[in-house]
């Protein structure tokens, strides 16, 4: 395989640091705990690790409200611990990606404390301040993602400030060049330290309409949706000028060797593609969340894959995600057996796959009693059942106390079934989902067709998706996935697909010959190495 950029060939693994491994018994995961588990990630085949925020923060939104962009929260350790982690990651031939949260700071950040101190403070324009409307009401109708108005009244200075999320998370004014330079300097701080890339939080929120026009009402809103969805955020997000900001970030990345930027973007495919930027000078990987958001239906997903592949700009590199810290886990969405099929899909599609910690052992969402809910989204809208706590519970390492995560009381409940579902148990079981993930990752690493090869759709119906992965001079692979619980059949109309099953959700199929048609049981999937044509 020719030498390619690491972010094109790696499997990225997201760690939610609070929940991965606690090294000091305080019930919260930390950097030293991550260091302890790096050998596991290397064994699994992970080549890039992404950490959710670890910066100093009042933790109103668990680290996404940052009070200092150039340090480490004591809960997680110190800068010295971070440097040790970075060295340990690099010594294993792996890369480290940090979360970067540029849209908003904490209201305890020194910049905001200055900004709200007086109307004539030099940093006043670093945030978005606005007078009340003529009738004394809110400046406009914009809503906060976590509920209620996005405007907060400040008694001291007699103006409102804008916060797209919590009131403790005031939005920065990215139209101010001083803000841009200050934030680019925070990126330089970590790049100079040796960080390999950044996942940029809510990148499409960063610029707002200059006129602060009202958002239109969402005609499709129902009472079961989050209150934020009552309006279409056409003026508060995804403004054309955001691409100038992203281009500046990209120019900074490109001034270092092989650094990369992932952009968090929840937008339709045609809008998502604009975040690659003109001449591919935007985000290297605008996150593609279709496998998280779409119904688990073979025909729908097959069509979405084709639409995405067809929409990619020239030289734009695809990526796929099954889960993250904001959405229900894949097992809780589609069930344990289909989660294995989903793993096959994630790791055989063209592009960079991103995994969420614990999905490789089939962790599920855990019910958190109302009096234990910690997520602000859940606390602010309890009637909507929107807490993200259930998908953030501690990693299940073994059958010892607290699943090997901590010697103290964990910050969130652990799945009661951890004794029967943990890394140690699955590691030695060839039929486990962990073994399936490891086999698939190893196959990707060996086979150019699965990393760099062309994706060619072959067949799809209401149950099944079949596609080819091919690369000049290398073995070709046929991937067949049954996304239903009933038997499914593939009978080629043209040509023959002859080969050997190399990975399957059913290990008993591995090593068997395929000649012509395929018959798959419910919840079954296969990767077939095709015979070479001489």
PDB file of N, CA, C and O in Angstrom, residues 22-77:
ATOM      1  N   UNK A  22     -10.099   5.535  35.593  1.00  0.00           N
ATOM      2  CA  UNK A  22      -9.736   6.369  36.742  1.00  0.00           C
ATOM      3  C   UNK A  22      -8.494   5.794  37.409  1.00  0.00           C
ATOM      4  O   UNK A  22      -8.473   4.622  37.784  1.00  0.00           O
ATOM      5  N   UNK A  23      -7.467   6.610  37.558  1.00  0.00           N
ATOM      6  CA  UNK A  23      -6.210   6.110  38.142  1.00  0.00           C
ATOM      7  C   UNK A  23      -6.041   6.452  39.620  1.00  0.00           C
ATOM      8  O   UNK A  23      -5.167   5.899  40.289  1.00  0.00           O
ATOM      9  N   UNK A  24      -6.869   7.367  40.151  1.00  0.00           N
ATOM     10  CA  UNK A  24      -6.629   7.823  41.532  1.00  0.00           C
ATOM     11  C   UNK A  24      -7.807   7.614  42.479  1.00  0.00           C
ATOM     12  O   UNK A  24      -7.782   8.090  43.619  1.00  0.00           O
ATOM     13  N   UNK A  25      -8.846   6.915  42.023  1.00  0.00           N
ATOM     14  CA  UNK A  25      -9.924   6.543  42.922  1.00  0.00           C
ATOM     15  C   UNK A  25     -10.952   7.615  43.221  1.00  0.00           C
ATOM     16  O   UNK A  25     -11.768   7.433  44.135  1.00  0.00           O
ATOM     17  N   UNK A  26     -10.947   8.707  42.449  1.00  0.00           N
ATOM     18  CA  UNK A  26     -11.947   9.749  42.707  1.00  0.00           C
ATOM     19  C   UNK A  26     -13.231   9.534  41.911  1.00  0.00           C
ATOM     20  O   UNK A  26     -14.153  10.350  41.983  1.00  0.00           O
ATOM     21  N   UNK A  27     -13.284   8.445  41.142  1.00  0.00           N
ATOM     22  CA  UNK A  27     -14.494   8.118  40.408  1.00  0.00           C
ATOM     23  C   UNK A  27     -14.611   8.770  39.048  1.00  0.00           C
ATOM     24  O   UNK A  27     -15.590   8.561  38.338  1.00  0.00           O
ATOM     25  N   UNK A  28     -13.593   9.559  38.678  1.00  0.00           N
ATOM     26  CA  UNK A  28     -13.587  10.242  37.387  1.00  0.00           C
ATOM     27  C   UNK A  28     -12.350   9.807  36.607  1.00  0.00           C
ATOM     28  O   UNK A  28     -11.229   9.823  37.148  1.00  0.00           O
ATOM     29  N   UNK A  29     -12.538   9.437  35.352  1.00  0.00           N
ATOM     30  CA  UNK A  29     -11.397   9.044  34.529  1.00  0.00           C
ATOM     31  C   UNK A  29     -10.417  10.188  34.348  1.00  0.00           C
ATOM     32  O   UNK A  29     -10.772  11.368  34.478  1.00  0.00           O
ATOM     33  N   UNK A  30      -9.168   9.851  34.016  1.00  0.00           N
ATOM     34  CA  UNK A  30      -8.125  10.874  33.938  1.00  0.00           C
ATOM     35  C   UNK A  30      -7.058  10.475  32.922  1.00  0.00           C
ATOM     36  O   UNK A  30      -7.114   9.400  32.312  1.00  0.00           O
ATOM     37  N   UNK A  31      -6.074  11.360  32.740  1.00  0.00           N
ATOM     38  CA  UNK A  31      -5.034  11.137  31.729  1.00  0.00           C
ATOM     39  C   UNK A  31      -4.165   9.943  32.073  1.00  0.00           C
ATOM     40  O   UNK A  31      -3.801   9.157  31.196  1.00  0.00           O
ATOM     41  N   UNK A  32      -3.787   9.806  33.330  1.00  0.00           N
ATOM     42  CA  UNK A  32      -2.967   8.650  33.712  1.00  0.00           C
ATOM     43  C   UNK A  32      -3.723   7.340  33.483  1.00  0.00           C
ATOM     44  O   UNK A  32      -3.133   6.315  33.117  1.00  0.00           O
ATOM     45  N   UNK A  33      -5.038   7.387  33.680  1.00  0.00           N
ATOM     46  CA  UNK A  33      -5.840   6.203  33.395  1.00  0.00           C
ATOM     47  C   UNK A  33      -5.815   5.846  31.920  1.00  0.00           C
ATOM     48  O   UNK A  33      -5.731   4.671  31.552  1.00  0.00           O
ATOM     49  N   UNK A  34      -5.881   6.861  31.064  1.00  0.00           N
ATOM     50  CA  UNK A  34      -5.806   6.605  29.621  1.00  0.00           C
ATOM     51  C   UNK A  34      -4.462   5.972  29.271  1.00  0.00           C
ATOM     52  O   UNK A  34      -4.397   5.025  28.476  1.00  0.00           O
ATOM     53  N   UNK A  35      -3.388   6.483  29.876  1.00  0.00           N
ATOM     54  CA  UNK A  35      -2.055   5.916  29.628  1.00  0.00           C
ATOM     55  C   UNK A  35      -2.047   4.424  29.978  1.00  0.00           C
ATOM     56  O   UNK A  35      -1.502   3.598  29.235  1.00  0.00           O
ATOM     57  N   UNK A  36      -2.686   4.070  31.093  1.00  0.00           N
ATOM     58  CA  UNK A  36      -2.734   2.666  31.527  1.00  0.00           C
ATOM     59  C   UNK A  36      -3.408   1.763  30.490  1.00  0.00           C
ATOM     60  O   UNK A  36      -3.123   0.566  30.428  1.00  0.00           O
ATOM     61  N   UNK A  37      -4.306   2.322  29.690  1.00  0.00           N
ATOM     62  CA  UNK A  37      -5.090   1.514  28.761  1.00  0.00           C
ATOM     63  C   UNK A  37      -4.629   1.618  27.313  1.00  0.00           C
ATOM     64  O   UNK A  37      -5.280   1.060  26.417  1.00  0.00           O
ATOM     65  N   UNK A  38      -3.530   2.306  27.056  1.00  0.00           N
ATOM     66  CA  UNK A  38      -3.070   2.454  25.671  1.00  0.00           C
ATOM     67  C   UNK A  38      -2.680   1.126  25.042  1.00  0.00           C
ATOM     68  O   UNK A  38      -2.858   0.931  23.830  1.00  0.00           O
ATOM     69  N   UNK A  39      -2.148   0.210  25.835  1.00  0.00           N
ATOM     70  CA  UNK A  39      -1.774  -1.096  25.281  1.00  0.00           C
ATOM     71  C   UNK A  39      -2.999  -1.832  24.744  1.00  0.00           C
ATOM     72  O   UNK A  39      -2.919  -2.544  23.746  1.00  0.00           O
ATOM     73  N   UNK A  40      -4.144  -1.646  25.422  1.00  0.00           N
ATOM     74  CA  UNK A  40      -5.390  -2.246  24.926  1.00  0.00           C
ATOM     75  C   UNK A  40      -5.753  -1.660  23.568  1.00  0.00           C
ATOM     76  O   UNK A  40      -6.104  -2.397  22.630  1.00  0.00           O
ATOM     77  N   UNK A  41      -5.665  -0.347  23.444  1.00  0.00           N
ATOM     78  CA  UNK A  41      -6.010   0.288  22.172  1.00  0.00           C
ATOM     79  C   UNK A  41      -5.072  -0.160  21.067  1.00  0.00           C
ATOM     80  O   UNK A  41      -5.493  -0.377  19.928  1.00  0.00           O
ATOM     81  N   UNK A  42      -3.808  -0.316  21.398  1.00  0.00           N
ATOM     82  CA  UNK A  42      -2.848  -0.788  20.398  1.00  0.00           C
ATOM     83  C   UNK A  42      -3.175  -2.226  19.998  1.00  0.00           C
ATOM     84  O   UNK A  42      -3.114  -2.584  18.810  1.00  0.00           O
ATOM     85  N   UNK A  43      -3.520  -3.060  20.973  1.00  0.00           N
ATOM     86  CA  UNK A  43      -3.914  -4.449  20.686  1.00  0.00           C
ATOM     87  C   UNK A  43      -5.126  -4.478  19.768  1.00  0.00           C
ATOM     88  O   UNK A  43      -5.214  -5.298  18.842  1.00  0.00           O
ATOM     89  N   UNK A  44      -6.071  -3.575  19.997  1.00  0.00           N
ATOM     90  CA  UNK A  44      -7.287  -3.511  19.185  1.00  0.00           C
ATOM     91  C   UNK A  44      -6.982  -3.065  17.759  1.00  0.00           C
ATOM     92  O   UNK A  44      -7.709  -3.420  16.828  1.00  0.00           O
ATOM     93  N   UNK A  45      -5.911  -2.322  17.573  1.00  0.00           N
ATOM     94  CA  UNK A  45      -5.535  -1.860  16.241  1.00  0.00           C
ATOM     95  C   UNK A  45      -5.805  -0.379  16.010  1.00  0.00           C
ATOM     96  O   UNK A  45      -5.722   0.103  14.876  1.00  0.00           O
ATOM     97  N   UNK A  46      -6.125   0.335  17.081  1.00  0.00           N
ATOM     98  CA  UNK A  46      -6.421   1.769  16.973  1.00  0.00           C
ATOM     99  C   UNK A  46      -5.145   2.540  16.643  1.00  0.00           C
ATOM    100  O   UNK A  46      -4.091   2.293  17.217  1.00  0.00           O
ATOM    101  N   UNK A  47      -5.281   3.497  15.708  1.00  0.00           N
ATOM    102  CA  UNK A  47      -4.113   4.270  15.282  1.00  0.00           C
ATOM    103  C   UNK A  47      -4.237   5.761  15.580  1.00  0.00           C
ATOM    104  O   UNK A  47      -3.276   6.516  15.431  1.00  0.00           O
ATOM    105  N   UNK A  48      -5.419   6.204  16.001  1.00  0.00           N
ATOM    106  CA  UNK A  48      -5.610   7.612  16.361  1.00  0.00           C
ATOM    107  C   UNK A  48      -6.631   7.691  17.490  1.00  0.00           C
ATOM    108  O   UNK A  48      -7.692   7.063  17.432  1.00  0.00           O
ATOM    109  N   UNK A  49      -6.316   8.474  18.520  1.00  0.00           N
ATOM    110  CA  UNK A  49      -7.170   8.623  19.700  1.00  0.00           C
ATOM    111  C   UNK A  49      -7.656  10.063  19.780  1.00  0.00           C
ATOM    112  O   UNK A  49      -6.852  10.997  19.716  1.00  0.00           O
ATOM    113  N   UNK A  50      -8.973  10.231  19.899  1.00  0.00           N
ATOM    114  CA  UNK A  50      -9.553  11.566  20.073  1.00  0.00           C
ATOM    115  C   UNK A  50     -10.089  11.667  21.497  1.00  0.00           C
ATOM    116  O   UNK A  50     -10.865  10.832  21.926  1.00  0.00           O
ATOM    117  N   UNK A  51      -9.669  12.724  22.198  1.00  0.00           N
ATOM    118  CA  UNK A  51     -10.114  12.976  23.563  1.00  0.00           C
ATOM    119  C   UNK A  51     -11.164  14.072  23.587  1.00  0.00           C
ATOM    120  O   UNK A  51     -10.942  15.170  23.071  1.00  0.00           O
ATOM    121  N   UNK A  52     -12.306  13.818  24.225  1.00  0.00           N
ATOM    122  CA  UNK A  52     -13.234  14.891  24.529  1.00  0.00           C
ATOM    123  C   UNK A  52     -12.559  15.856  25.511  1.00  0.00           C
ATOM    124  O   UNK A  52     -11.532  15.526  26.101  1.00  0.00           O
ATOM    125  N   UNK A  53     -13.105  17.077  25.717  1.00  0.00           N
ATOM    126  CA  UNK A  53     -12.356  18.148  26.400  1.00  0.00           C
ATOM    127  C   UNK A  53     -11.769  17.782  27.751  1.00  0.00           C
ATOM    128  O   UNK A  53     -12.416  17.143  28.580  1.00  0.00           O
ATOM    129  N   UNK A  54     -10.533  18.234  27.952  1.00  0.00           N
ATOM    130  CA  UNK A  54      -9.802  17.988  29.199  1.00  0.00           C
ATOM    131  C   UNK A  54      -9.284  19.298  29.801  1.00  0.00           C
ATOM    132  O   UNK A  54      -8.461  19.294  30.710  1.00  0.00           O
ATOM    133  N   UNK A  55      -9.786  20.444  29.322  1.00  0.00           N
ATOM    134  CA  UNK A  55      -9.293  21.747  29.745  1.00  0.00           C
ATOM    135  C   UNK A  55      -9.946  22.178  31.063  1.00  0.00           C
ATOM    136  O   UNK A  55     -11.006  21.663  31.442  1.00  0.00           O
ATOM    137  N   UNK A  56      -9.352  23.171  31.752  1.00  0.00           N
ATOM    138  CA  UNK A  56     -10.014  23.732  32.934  1.00  0.00           C
ATOM    139  C   UNK A  56     -11.414  24.219  32.595  1.00  0.00           C
ATOM    140  O   UNK A  56     -11.632  24.852  31.555  1.00  0.00           O
ATOM    141  N   UNK A  57     -12.368  23.913  33.469  1.00  0.00           N
ATOM    142  CA  UNK A  57     -13.768  24.198  33.191  1.00  0.00           C
ATOM    143  C   UNK A  57     -14.575  24.123  34.484  1.00  0.00           C
ATOM    144  O   UNK A  57     -14.302  23.272  35.329  1.00  0.00           O
ATOM    145  N   UNK A  58     -15.583  24.987  34.637  1.00  0.00           N
ATOM    146  CA  UNK A  58     -16.517  24.831  35.765  1.00  0.00           C
ATOM    147  C   UNK A  58     -17.417  23.607  35.623  1.00  0.00           C
ATOM    148  O   UNK A  58     -18.172  23.285  36.529  1.00  0.00           O
ATOM    149  N   UNK A  59     -17.362  22.951  34.468  1.00  0.00           N
ATOM    150  CA  UNK A  59     -18.108  21.720  34.181  1.00  0.00           C
ATOM    151  C   UNK A  59     -19.625  21.920  34.165  1.00  0.00           C
ATOM    152  O   UNK A  59     -20.379  21.011  34.493  1.00  0.00           O
ATOM    153  N   UNK A  60     -20.070  23.094  33.737  1.00  0.00           N
ATOM    154  CA  UNK A  60     -21.511  23.276  33.525  1.00  0.00           C
ATOM    155  C   UNK A  60     -21.992  22.364  32.405  1.00  0.00           C
ATOM    156  O   UNK A  60     -23.113  21.859  32.443  1.00  0.00           O
ATOM    157  N   UNK A  61     -21.146  22.152  31.396  1.00  0.00           N
ATOM    158  CA  UNK A  61     -21.451  21.211  30.314  1.00  0.00           C
ATOM    159  C   UNK A  61     -20.307  20.212  30.166  1.00  0.00           C
ATOM    160  O   UNK A  61     -19.884  19.875  29.068  1.00  0.00           O
ATOM    161  N   UNK A  62     -19.781  19.752  31.298  1.00  0.00           N
ATOM    162  CA  UNK A  62     -18.760  18.712  31.340  1.00  0.00           C
ATOM    163  C   UNK A  62     -17.595  18.956  30.390  1.00  0.00           C
ATOM    164  O   UNK A  62     -17.208  18.094  29.599  1.00  0.00           O
ATOM    165  N   UNK A  63     -17.026  20.164  30.486  1.00  0.00           N
ATOM    166  CA  UNK A  63     -15.796  20.458  29.763  1.00  0.00           C
ATOM    167  C   UNK A  63     -15.986  21.215  28.473  1.00  0.00           C
ATOM    168  O   UNK A  63     -15.011  21.710  27.906  1.00  0.00           O
ATOM    169  N   UNK A  64     -17.226  21.317  27.994  1.00  0.00           N
ATOM    170  CA  UNK A  64     -17.475  22.117  26.794  1.00  0.00           C
ATOM    171  C   UNK A  64     -17.731  23.587  27.137  1.00  0.00           C
ATOM    172  O   UNK A  64     -18.082  24.381  26.275  1.00  0.00           O
ATOM    173  N   UNK A  65     -17.523  23.928  28.400  1.00  0.00           N
ATOM    174  CA  UNK A  65     -17.513  25.320  28.859  1.00  0.00           C
ATOM    175  C   UNK A  65     -16.109  25.582  29.416  1.00  0.00           C
ATOM    176  O   UNK A  65     -15.817  25.316  30.569  1.00  0.00           O
ATOM    177  N   UNK A  66     -15.236  26.089  28.566  1.00  0.00           N
ATOM    178  CA  UNK A  66     -13.806  26.149  28.880  1.00  0.00           C
ATOM    179  C   UNK A  66     -13.443  27.490  29.510  1.00  0.00           C
ATOM    180  O   UNK A  66     -13.818  28.546  29.002  1.00  0.00           O
ATOM    181  N   UNK A  67     -12.687  27.442  30.606  1.00  0.00           N
ATOM    182  CA  UNK A  67     -12.243  28.671  31.269  1.00  0.00           C
ATOM    183  C   UNK A  67     -10.762  28.961  31.008  1.00  0.00           C
ATOM    184  O   UNK A  67     -10.275  30.046  31.345  1.00  0.00           O
ATOM    185  N   UNK A  68     -10.047  27.992  30.426  1.00  0.00           N
ATOM    186  CA  UNK A  68      -8.645  28.211  30.047  1.00  0.00           C
ATOM    187  C   UNK A  68      -8.303  27.213  28.942  1.00  0.00           C
ATOM    188  O   UNK A  68      -8.332  26.008  29.168  1.00  0.00           O
ATOM    189  N   UNK A  69      -7.993  27.735  27.763  1.00  0.00           N
ATOM    190  CA  UNK A  69      -7.732  26.867  26.609  1.00  0.00           C
ATOM    191  C   UNK A  69      -6.328  26.270  26.600  1.00  0.00           C
ATOM    192  O   UNK A  69      -6.025  25.437  25.748  1.00  0.00           O
ATOM    193  N   UNK A  70      -5.465  26.692  27.513  1.00  0.00           N
ATOM    194  CA  UNK A  70      -4.064  26.289  27.439  1.00  0.00           C
ATOM    195  C   UNK A  70      -3.589  25.596  28.713  1.00  0.00           C
ATOM    196  O   UNK A  70      -2.459  25.779  29.155  1.00  0.00           O
ATOM    197  N   UNK A  71      -4.473  24.791  29.308  1.00  0.00           N
ATOM    198  CA  UNK A  71      -4.100  24.038  30.506  1.00  0.00           C
ATOM    199  C   UNK A  71      -4.978  22.799  30.587  1.00  0.00           C
ATOM    200  O   UNK A  71      -5.838  22.564  29.734  1.00  0.00           O
ATOM    201  N   UNK A  72      -4.772  22.007  31.636  1.00  0.00           N
ATOM    202  CA  UNK A  72      -5.515  20.774  31.867  1.00  0.00           C
ATOM    203  C   UNK A  72      -6.300  20.906  33.170  1.00  0.00           C
ATOM    204  O   UNK A  72      -5.778  21.418  34.167  1.00  0.00           O
ATOM    205  N   UNK A  73      -7.547  20.448  33.161  1.00  0.00           N
ATOM    206  CA  UNK A  73      -8.349  20.460  34.392  1.00  0.00           C
ATOM    207  C   UNK A  73      -7.707  19.521  35.416  1.00  0.00           C
ATOM    208  O   UNK A  73      -7.344  18.382  35.084  1.00  0.00           O
ATOM    209  N   UNK A  74      -7.574  19.958  36.678  1.00  0.00           N
ATOM    210  CA  UNK A  74      -6.965  19.087  37.706  1.00  0.00           C
ATOM    211  C   UNK A  74      -7.644  17.734  37.859  1.00  0.00           C
ATOM    212  O   UNK A  74      -7.006  16.763  38.266  1.00  0.00           O
ATOM    213  N   UNK A  75      -8.949  17.658  37.548  1.00  0.00           N
ATOM    214  CA  UNK A  75      -9.636  16.358  37.580  1.00  0.00           C
ATOM    215  C   UNK A  75      -8.928  15.335  36.704  1.00  0.00           C
ATOM    216  O   UNK A  75      -8.872  14.149  37.035  1.00  0.00           O
ATOM    217  N   UNK A  76      -8.404  15.809  35.567  1.00  0.00           N
ATOM    218  CA  UNK A  76      -7.793  14.907  34.592  1.00  0.00           C
ATOM    219  C   UNK A  76      -6.279  14.792  34.758  1.00  0.00           C
ATOM    220  O   UNK A  76      -5.672  13.871  34.204  1.00  0.00           O
ATOM    221  N   UNK A  77      -5.672  15.734  35.457  1.00  0.00           N
ATOM    222  CA  UNK A  77      -4.228  15.693  35.644  1.00  0.00           C
ATOM    223  C   UNK A  77      -3.599  17.059  35.443  1.00  0.00           C
ATOM    224  O   UNK A  77      -4.171  18.087  35.822  1.00  0.00           O
TER     225      UNK A  77
END
